[in-house]
PDB file of C-alpha atoms in Angstrom:
ATOM      1  CA  UNK A   1       0.000   0.000   0.000  1.00  0.00           C
ATOM      2  CA  UNK A   2       2.952   2.349   0.663  1.00  0.00           C
ATOM      3  CA  UNK A   3       3.991   2.436  -2.991  1.00  0.00           C
ATOM      4  CA  UNK A   4       0.398   2.968  -4.118  1.00  0.00           C
ATOM      5  CA  UNK A   5      -0.066   6.063  -1.950  1.00  0.00           C
ATOM      6  CA  UNK A   6       3.404   7.590  -1.970  1.00  0.00           C
ATOM      7  CA  UNK A   7       4.224   7.694  -5.628  1.00  0.00           C
ATOM      8  CA  UNK A   8       5.729  10.815  -7.235  1.00  0.00           C
ATOM      9  CA  UNK A   9       2.393  12.259  -8.428  1.00  0.00           C
ATOM     10  CA  UNK A  10       0.609  11.839  -5.064  1.00  0.00           C
ATOM     11  CA  UNK A  11       3.583  13.227  -3.158  1.00  0.00           C
ATOM     12  CA  UNK A  12       3.600  16.378  -5.288  1.00  0.00           C
ATOM     13  CA  UNK A  13      -0.181  16.728  -4.859  1.00  0.00           C
ATOM     14  CA  UNK A  14       0.114  16.377  -1.063  1.00  0.00           C
ATOM     15  CA  UNK A  15       2.866  18.995  -0.890  1.00  0.00           C
ATOM     16  CA  UNK A  16       0.837  21.384  -3.068  1.00  0.00           C
ATOM     17  CA  UNK A  17      -2.258  20.824  -0.911  1.00  0.00           C
ATOM     18  CA  UNK A  18      -0.379  21.603   2.325  1.00  0.00           C
ATOM     19  CA  UNK A  19       1.214  24.740   0.879  1.00  0.00           C
ATOM     20  CA  UNK A  20      -2.101  25.918  -0.592  1.00  0.00           C
ATOM     21  CA  UNK A  21      -3.808  25.389   2.769  1.00  0.00           C
ATOM     22  CA  UNK A  22      -1.092  27.406   4.536  1.00  0.00           C
ATOM     23  CA  UNK A  23      -1.138  30.227   1.962  1.00  0.00           C
ATOM     24  CA  UNK A  24      -4.930  30.585   2.140  1.00  0.00           C
ATOM     25  CA  UNK A  25      -4.969  30.674   5.954  1.00  0.00           C
ATOM     26  CA  UNK A  26      -2.031  33.085   6.237  1.00  0.00           C
ATOM     27  CA  UNK A  27      -3.128  35.201   3.274  1.00  0.00           C
ATOM     28  CA  UNK A  28      -6.662  36.050   4.384  1.00  0.00           C
ATOM     29  CA  UNK A  29      -5.579  39.054   6.494  1.00  0.00           C
ATOM     30  CA  UNK A  30      -3.494  40.302   3.562  1.00  0.00           C
ATOM     31  CA  UNK A  31      -6.614  40.552   1.370  1.00  0.00           C
ATOM     32  CA  UNK A  32      -8.618  42.451   3.956  1.00  0.00           C
ATOM     33  CA  UNK A  33     -10.152  39.883   6.286  1.00  0.00           C
ATOM     34  CA  UNK A  34      -8.697  41.153   9.586  1.00  0.00           C
ATOM     35  CA  UNK A  35      -5.039  42.252   9.702  1.00  0.00           C
ATOM     36  CA  UNK A  36      -1.674  41.348  11.155  1.00  0.00           C
ATOM     37  CA  UNK A  37      -0.149  43.502  13.880  1.00  0.00           C
ATOM     38  CA  UNK A  38       3.580  43.710  14.589  1.00  0.00           C
ATOM     39  CA  UNK A  39       4.231  43.937  18.327  1.00  0.00           C
ATOM     40  CA  UNK A  40       7.861  43.888  19.408  1.00  0.00           C
ATOM     41  CA  UNK A  41       9.357  40.629  18.207  1.00  0.00           C
ATOM     42  CA  UNK A  42       6.151  38.934  17.071  1.00  0.00           C
ATOM     43  CA  UNK A  43       3.460  39.269  14.475  1.00  0.00           C
ATOM     44  CA  UNK A  44      -0.085  38.443  15.565  1.00  0.00           C
ATOM     45  CA  UNK A  45      -3.688  38.797  14.491  1.00  0.00           C
ATOM     46  CA  UNK A  46      -4.883  42.309  15.366  1.00  0.00           C
ATOM     47  CA  UNK A  47      -8.544  41.824  16.301  1.00  0.00           C
ATOM     48  CA  UNK A  48      -9.047  38.583  18.191  1.00  0.00           C
ATOM     49  CA  UNK A  49     -12.836  39.061  18.305  1.00  0.00           C
ATOM     50  CA  UNK A  50     -13.040  39.056  14.505  1.00  0.00           C
ATOM     51  CA  UNK A  51     -14.561  35.929  12.865  1.00  0.00           C
ATOM     52  CA  UNK A  52     -11.191  35.318  11.174  1.00  0.00           C
ATOM     53  CA  UNK A  53      -9.622  34.520  14.549  1.00  0.00           C
ATOM     54  CA  UNK A  54     -12.129  31.737  15.245  1.00  0.00           C
ATOM     55  CA  UNK A  55     -11.791  30.450  11.686  1.00  0.00           C
ATOM     56  CA  UNK A  56      -7.987  30.598  11.946  1.00  0.00           C
ATOM     57  CA  UNK A  57      -8.051  28.699  15.247  1.00  0.00           C
ATOM     58  CA  UNK A  58     -10.423  26.035  13.928  1.00  0.00           C
ATOM     59  CA  UNK A  59      -8.452  25.505  10.697  1.00  0.00           C
ATOM     60  CA  UNK A  60      -5.026  25.423  12.355  1.00  0.00           C
ATOM     61  CA  UNK A  61      -5.652  23.420  15.535  1.00  0.00           C
ATOM     62  CA  UNK A  62      -8.588  20.950  15.661  1.00  0.00           C
ATOM     63  CA  UNK A  63      -8.507  19.876  12.002  1.00  0.00           C
ATOM     64  CA  UNK A  64      -4.756  19.032  11.930  1.00  0.00           C
ATOM     65  CA  UNK A  65      -5.106  17.443  15.379  1.00  0.00           C
ATOM     66  CA  UNK A  66      -7.912  15.165  14.164  1.00  0.00           C
ATOM     67  CA  UNK A  67      -5.953  14.223  11.029  1.00  0.00           C
ATOM     68  CA  UNK A  68      -2.809  13.451  13.063  1.00  0.00           C
ATOM     69  CA  UNK A  69      -4.710  11.452  15.703  1.00  0.00           C
ATOM     70  CA  UNK A  70      -6.502   9.451  13.001  1.00  0.00           C
ATOM     71  CA  UNK A  71      -3.191   8.609  11.323  1.00  0.00           C
ATOM     72  CA  UNK A  72      -1.574   7.510  14.588  1.00  0.00           C
ATOM     73  CA  UNK A  73      -4.588   5.391  15.530  1.00  0.00           C
ATOM     74  CA  UNK A  74      -4.454   3.754  12.081  1.00  0.00           C
ATOM     75  CA  UNK A  75      -0.719   3.060  12.545  1.00  0.00           C
ATOM     76  CA  UNK A  76      -1.345   1.560  16.018  1.00  0.00           C
ATOM     77  CA  UNK A  77      -4.139  -0.693  14.723  1.00  0.00           C
ATOM     78  CA  UNK A  78      -2.027  -1.932  11.786  1.00  0.00           C
ATOM     79  CA  UNK A  79       1.006  -2.513  14.018  1.00  0.00           C
ATOM     80  CA  UNK A  80      -1.112  -4.428  16.516  1.00  0.00           C
ATOM     81  CA  UNK A  81      -2.466  -6.694  13.745  1.00  0.00           C
ATOM     82  CA  UNK A  82       1.044  -7.398  12.456  1.00  0.00           C
ATOM     83  CA  UNK A  83       2.266  -8.070  16.007  1.00  0.00           C
ATOM     84  CA  UNK A  84      -0.520 -10.604  16.672  1.00  0.00           C
ATOM     85  CA  UNK A  85       0.067 -12.262  13.311  1.00  0.00           C
ATOM     86  CA  UNK A  86       3.791 -12.609  14.089  1.00  0.00           C
ATOM     87  CA  UNK A  87       3.035 -13.997  17.546  1.00  0.00           C
ATOM     88  CA  UNK A  88       0.668 -16.562  16.057  1.00  0.00           C
ATOM     89  CA  UNK A  89       3.265 -17.577  13.482  1.00  0.00           C
ATOM     90  CA  UNK A  90       5.997 -17.877  16.138  1.00  0.00           C
ATOM     91  CA  UNK A  91       3.699 -19.953  18.375  1.00  0.00           C
ATOM     92  CA  UNK A  92       3.027 -22.432  15.548  1.00  0.00           C
ATOM     93  CA  UNK A  93       6.743 -22.571  14.729  1.00  0.00           C
ATOM     94  CA  UNK A  94       7.574 -23.194  18.404  1.00  0.00           C
ATOM     95  CA  UNK A  95       4.966 -25.980  18.700  1.00  0.00           C
ATOM     96  CA  UNK A  96       6.330 -27.681  15.577  1.00  0.00           C
ATOM     97  CA  UNK A  97       9.869 -27.400  16.947  1.00  0.00           C
ATOM     98  CA  UNK A  98       8.797 -28.893  20.285  1.00  0.00           C
ATOM     99  CA  UNK A  99       7.095 -31.858  18.631  1.00  0.00           C
ATOM    100  CA  UNK A 100      10.136 -32.460  16.400  1.00  0.00           C
ATOM    101  CA  UNK A 101      12.441 -32.409  19.455  1.00  0.00           C
ATOM    102  CA  UNK A 102      10.140 -34.855  21.252  1.00  0.00           C
ATOM    103  CA  UNK A 103      10.262 -37.249  18.308  1.00  0.00           C
ATOM    104  CA  UNK A 104      14.064 -37.052  18.173  1.00  0.00           C
ATOM    105  CA  UNK A 105      14.414 -37.695  21.907  1.00  0.00           C
ATOM    106  CA  UNK A 106      12.042 -40.638  21.995  1.00  0.00           C
ATOM    107  CA  UNK A 107      13.181 -42.064  18.705  1.00  0.00           C
ATOM    108  CA  UNK A 108       9.569 -42.430  17.636  1.00  0.00           C
ATOM    109  CA  UNK A 109       8.999 -42.294  13.928  1.00  0.00           C
ATOM    110  CA  UNK A 110       5.250 -42.888  14.119  1.00  0.00           C
ATOM    111  CA  UNK A 111       3.148 -40.341  12.322  1.00  0.00           C
ATOM    112  CA  UNK A 112       1.247 -38.087  14.685  1.00  0.00           C
ATOM    113  CA  UNK A 113      -2.440 -37.820  13.858  1.00  0.00           C
TER     114      UNK A 113
END
């Protein structure tokens, strides 16, 4: 699945989407919806009661947080499935090894049903 999602075309599209998202959010005050204010060493949004501030907060905190949390949950679920599959495989391999050792020790060549 990795090579299906992260091919050259999709990677370029993802990078363009992230940059477009950032430019739109940061550019809204530059086109007249609220304004930036330079105070000392920082630049901040001038009117924090303006609807842009709430929109800015919503677009830059909860949405990325939900996307990140969803990705990490998906990674944890997939890793857990692979872990259980490996454990199951190792358990079968161990049981086969134990039965082979038992046969060697006892010298029994009878087929086990």
